[in-house]
């Protein structure tokens, strides 16, 4: 099955700075890569996703990049705000599978 | 996300008891999932179902059972064979062959 590794496990940034989280995946057949944000005690919420036919996708202050050759993808958050503090999970899905494999998560803390 | 309802939100189980967590969705999604999340950890797949009357084991199925008698319902039973069941349980669903997976609000299970 797919194996997803996520780094760093914790990330502390000053408000207004950028945050970058990186994930690698093992199976080159994976074609869908979502990112979820989870606040304490709440359900994960999809914030952005990218498919393997696209190299980059942006949505306001959030962007995701995908390098299929190296099998890694990254989440970029610019101009961080206190409400960006949460746990972020990356995930990957094989094209012929219904299962979503998650990374271990990154706890992001934005310092005021 | 609002179309996936989990109940109860909090549940306490005595040693040796079976308990059942309910998951209902009104999104007309074909595939449904159960994930387990331990404090500070990622999401691990317990079971998933692509169609009615069919389901597959995930990565940590031991000590759990499921049924899928109706498209909108996918209950999870935590049996007494699950030795360490205290965790946050998340139900999810997606359109068949679709990619975006949506989560319910989760159920907290504690063994007392």
Short mmCIF file of C-alpha atoms in Angstrom, two decimals:
data_model
loop_
_atom_site.label_atom_id
_atom_site.label_comp_id
_atom_site.label_asym_id
_atom_site.label_seq_id
_atom_site.Cartn_x
_atom_site.Cartn_y
_atom_site.Cartn_z
CA UNK A 1 0.00 0.00 0.00
CA UNK A 2 0.87 3.66 -0.07
CA UNK A 3 3.18 5.09 2.61
CA UNK A 4 3.17 8.82 3.32
CA UNK A 5 5.79 10.59 5.42
CA UNK A 6 5.28 14.12 6.68
CA UNK A 7 7.77 16.66 8.05
CA UNK A 8 8.17 18.47 10.32
CA UNK A 9 6.01 17.10 13.11
CA UNK A 10 5.83 20.53 14.75
CA UNK A 11 6.29 23.99 13.29
CA UNK A 12 6.28 27.33 15.10
CA UNK A 13 6.21 30.52 13.04
CA UNK A 14 5.87 34.21 13.74
CA UNK A 15 2.61 35.77 12.63
CA UNK A 16 3.02 37.07 9.10
CA UNK A 17 5.78 34.61 8.19
CA UNK A 18 5.37 31.63 5.86
CA UNK A 19 4.97 27.98 6.83
CA UNK A 20 5.98 25.02 4.69
CA UNK A 21 5.10 21.38 5.30
CA UNK A 22 6.55 18.61 3.17
CA UNK A 23 5.30 15.11 2.42
CA UNK A 24 6.73 12.21 0.47
CA UNK A 25 4.86 9.22 -0.91
CA UNK A 26 6.04 5.80 -1.95
CA UNK A 27 3.83 4.68 -4.83
CA UNK A 28 4.22 6.45 -8.16
CA UNK A 29 0.66 5.35 -9.05
CA UNK A 30 -0.78 7.81 -6.53
CA UNK A 31 -2.66 10.56 -8.32
CA UNK A 32 -4.55 12.56 -5.69
CA UNK A 33 -3.01 14.55 -2.84
CA UNK A 34 -5.27 16.41 -0.40
CA UNK A 35 -4.37 18.50 2.62
CA UNK A 36 -6.56 18.60 5.71
CA UNK A 37 -6.60 21.03 8.63
CA UNK A 38 -7.75 19.78 12.02
CA UNK A 39 -8.43 22.02 14.97
CA UNK A 40 -8.35 20.57 18.46
CA UNK A 41 -11.20 18.13 19.02
CA UNK A 42 -12.70 18.77 15.59
CA UNK A 43 -12.90 16.80 12.36
CA UNK A 44 -10.32 17.21 9.60
CA UNK A 45 -11.41 19.73 6.97
CA UNK A 46 -10.13 19.69 3.41
CA UNK A 47 -8.26 22.93 2.66
CA UNK A 48 -6.70 22.23 -0.71
CA UNK A 49 -5.95 19.30 -2.98
CA UNK A 50 -3.95 18.62 -6.11
CA UNK A 51 -4.06 15.97 -8.78
CA UNK A 52 -1.08 14.42 -10.49
CA UNK A 53 -1.64 16.25 -13.77
CA UNK A 54 -1.01 19.60 -12.06
CA UNK A 55 2.26 20.92 -10.61
CA UNK A 56 0.92 23.72 -8.44
CA UNK A 57 -2.36 25.00 -7.11
CA UNK A 58 -3.15 28.15 -5.13
CA UNK A 59 -6.08 29.30 -3.05
CA UNK A 60 -5.56 32.72 -1.47
CA UNK A 61 -2.79 32.28 1.15
CA UNK A 62 -2.49 28.54 0.63
CA UNK A 63 -0.61 26.75 -2.13
CA UNK A 64 0.38 23.18 -2.83
CA UNK A 65 3.19 22.01 -5.10
CA UNK A 66 3.74 18.53 -6.47
CA UNK A 67 6.93 16.96 -7.77
CA UNK A 68 5.97 13.62 -9.30
CA UNK A 69 9.52 12.70 -10.22
CA UNK A 70 10.73 13.05 -6.65
CA UNK A 71 7.40 11.84 -5.24
CA UNK A 72 6.91 14.70 -2.85
CA UNK A 73 4.40 17.49 -2.36
CA UNK A 74 4.34 20.50 -0.10
CA UNK A 75 1.87 22.87 1.54
CA UNK A 76 2.77 26.55 1.68
CA UNK A 77 0.93 29.01 3.91
CA UNK A 78 1.85 32.65 3.44
CA UNK A 79 1.18 35.59 5.75
CA UNK A 80 0.29 33.26 8.60
CA UNK A 81 -2.37 34.29 11.08
CA UNK A 82 -3.24 32.96 14.56
CA UNK A 83 -6.24 31.10 13.13
CA UNK A 84 -3.84 29.06 11.02
CA UNK A 85 -2.73 27.29 14.21
CA UNK A 86 -3.87 23.67 13.88
CA UNK A 87 -2.72 20.20 12.89
CA UNK A 88 -2.24 19.72 9.16
CA UNK A 89 -2.35 16.32 7.48
CA UNK A 90 -1.23 15.41 4.00
CA UNK A 91 -2.60 12.35 2.24
CA UNK A 92 -2.21 10.37 -0.95
CA UNK A 93 -4.47 8.06 -2.91
CA UNK A 94 -3.71 5.51 -5.57
CA UNK A 95 -5.59 5.91 -8.82
CA UNK A 96 -7.22 2.48 -8.53
CA UNK A 97 -7.97 2.52 -4.81
CA UNK A 98 -10.54 4.08 -2.52
CA UNK A 99 -8.23 4.29 0.46
CA UNK A 100 -6.60 7.54 1.51
CA UNK A 101 -3.23 7.16 3.26
CA UNK A 102 -2.39 9.95 5.70
CA UNK A 103 0.83 11.42 6.96
CA UNK A 104 1.37 11.64 10.72
CA UNK A 105 0.47 15.32 10.87
CA UNK A 106 2.20 18.64 11.55
CA UNK A 107 1.23 20.81 14.50
CA UNK A 108 1.51 24.43 13.39
CA UNK A 109 1.64 27.19 15.97
CA UNK A 110 1.49 30.81 14.86
CA UNK A 111 3.02 33.16 17.44
CA UNK A 112 1.45 36.58 17.78
CA UNK B 1 -19.32 17.90 5.69
CA UNK B 2 -22.63 18.62 7.41
CA UNK B 3 -24.17 15.58 5.71
CA UNK B 4 -22.27 13.03 7.81
CA UNK B 5 -23.68 12.46 11.29
CA UNK B 6 -21.87 10.48 13.95
CA UNK B 7 -23.33 9.48 17.27
CA UNK B 8 -22.77 9.49 20.11
CA UNK B 9 -20.16 12.22 20.34
CA UNK B 10 -18.89 10.87 23.67
CA UNK B 11 -19.08 7.27 24.81
CA UNK B 12 -17.70 5.42 27.80
CA UNK B 13 -17.14 1.69 27.66
CA UNK B 14 -16.54 -0.73 30.45
CA UNK B 15 -13.96 -3.44 30.11
CA UNK B 16 -15.36 -6.42 28.19
CA UNK B 17 -18.24 -4.54 26.59
CA UNK B 18 -19.02 -4.17 22.92
CA UNK B 19 -20.09 -0.71 21.78
CA UNK B 20 -21.43 0.51 18.46
CA UNK B 21 -20.72 3.89 16.89
CA UNK B 22 -23.26 5.17 14.41
CA UNK B 23 -22.48 6.91 11.12
CA UNK B 24 -25.18 8.18 8.78
CA UNK B 25 -24.73 10.25 5.61
CA UNK B 26 -27.28 11.97 3.38
CA UNK B 27 -24.81 12.93 0.65
CA UNK B 28 -25.67 9.93 -1.53
CA UNK B 29 -22.03 8.87 -1.30
CA UNK B 30 -21.23 5.30 -2.21
CA UNK B 31 -18.02 4.78 -0.25
CA UNK B 32 -17.76 5.07 3.51
CA UNK B 33 -14.81 4.78 5.91
CA UNK B 34 -13.89 4.49 9.55
CA UNK B 35 -10.65 5.99 10.84
CA UNK B 36 -9.15 5.90 14.29
CA UNK B 37 -7.11 8.81 15.69
CA UNK B 38 -5.06 8.55 18.88
CA UNK B 39 -4.03 11.75 20.71
CA UNK B 40 -1.28 13.51 18.82
CA UNK B 41 -1.33 10.90 16.09
CA UNK B 42 -2.43 10.59 12.50
CA UNK B 43 -5.46 8.83 11.06
CA UNK B 44 -5.44 5.06 10.65
CA UNK B 45 -7.98 3.23 8.51
CA UNK B 46 -10.09 0.60 10.27
CA UNK B 47 -12.60 -0.48 7.61
CA UNK B 48 -14.05 0.87 4.41
CA UNK B 49 -16.99 0.03 2.20
CA UNK B 50 -17.44 0.81 -1.46
CA UNK B 51 -20.98 -0.51 -1.91
CA UNK B 52 -23.84 -1.90 0.14
CA UNK B 53 -23.25 -5.34 1.65
CA UNK B 54 -19.53 -5.17 0.97
CA UNK B 55 -16.62 -3.90 3.06
CA UNK B 56 -12.86 -4.34 3.34
CA UNK B 57 -10.42 -4.34 6.23
CA UNK B 58 -8.13 -1.38 6.60
CA UNK B 59 -4.79 -1.27 8.39
CA UNK B 60 -6.07 -1.84 11.95
CA UNK B 61 -9.27 -3.92 11.64
CA UNK B 62 -8.57 -6.34 14.50
CA UNK B 63 -11.09 -5.96 17.31
CA UNK B 64 -13.58 -4.06 15.15
CA UNK B 65 -16.55 -5.05 13.01
CA UNK B 66 -18.78 -3.18 10.57
CA UNK B 67 -21.90 -3.66 8.48
CA UNK B 68 -23.25 -1.90 5.41
CA UNK B 69 -26.89 -2.87 5.04
CA UNK B 70 -27.92 0.54 3.73
CA UNK B 71 -26.09 2.99 1.51
CA UNK B 72 -26.42 5.82 4.03
CA UNK B 73 -25.35 3.87 7.13
CA UNK B 74 -22.01 2.35 8.18
CA UNK B 75 -21.96 1.48 11.91
CA UNK B 76 -18.75 0.45 13.66
CA UNK B 77 -18.71 -2.01 16.55
CA UNK B 78 -15.76 -1.90 18.90
CA UNK B 79 -15.60 -5.36 20.39
CA UNK B 80 -14.09 -6.55 23.65
CA UNK B 81 -11.26 -8.00 21.57
CA UNK B 82 -9.98 -4.47 20.95
CA UNK B 83 -7.63 -4.12 23.90
CA UNK B 84 -6.90 -0.41 23.65
CA UNK B 85 -10.02 1.24 22.21
CA UNK B 86 -9.73 4.68 23.79
CA UNK B 87 -9.47 7.03 20.80
CA UNK B 88 -11.24 9.52 18.55
CA UNK B 89 -13.20 7.74 15.80
CA UNK B 90 -13.94 9.44 12.51
CA UNK B 91 -16.39 8.32 9.88
CA UNK B 92 -15.95 9.57 6.32
CA UNK B 93 -17.51 9.21 2.91
CA UNK B 94 -16.88 9.94 -0.76
CA UNK B 95 -18.58 9.61 -4.11
CA UNK B 96 -17.64 6.36 -5.80
CA UNK B 97 -14.50 6.94 -7.86
CA UNK B 98 -14.43 10.47 -6.51
CA UNK B 99 -11.46 11.80 -4.64
CA UNK B 100 -12.59 14.24 -1.96
CA UNK B 101 -13.27 12.48 1.32
CA UNK B 102 -15.49 14.26 3.83
CA UNK B 103 -15.43 13.57 7.55
CA UNK B 104 -18.09 13.44 10.23
CA UNK B 105 -17.58 15.29 13.51
CA UNK B 106 -16.15 12.27 15.26
CA UNK B 107 -16.90 10.18 18.33
CA UNK B 108 -14.76 10.05 21.46
CA UNK B 109 -14.59 6.60 23.02
CA UNK B 110 -13.11 6.13 26.48
CA UNK B 111 -12.67 2.88 28.37
CA UNK B 112 -13.46 3.14 32.08
#
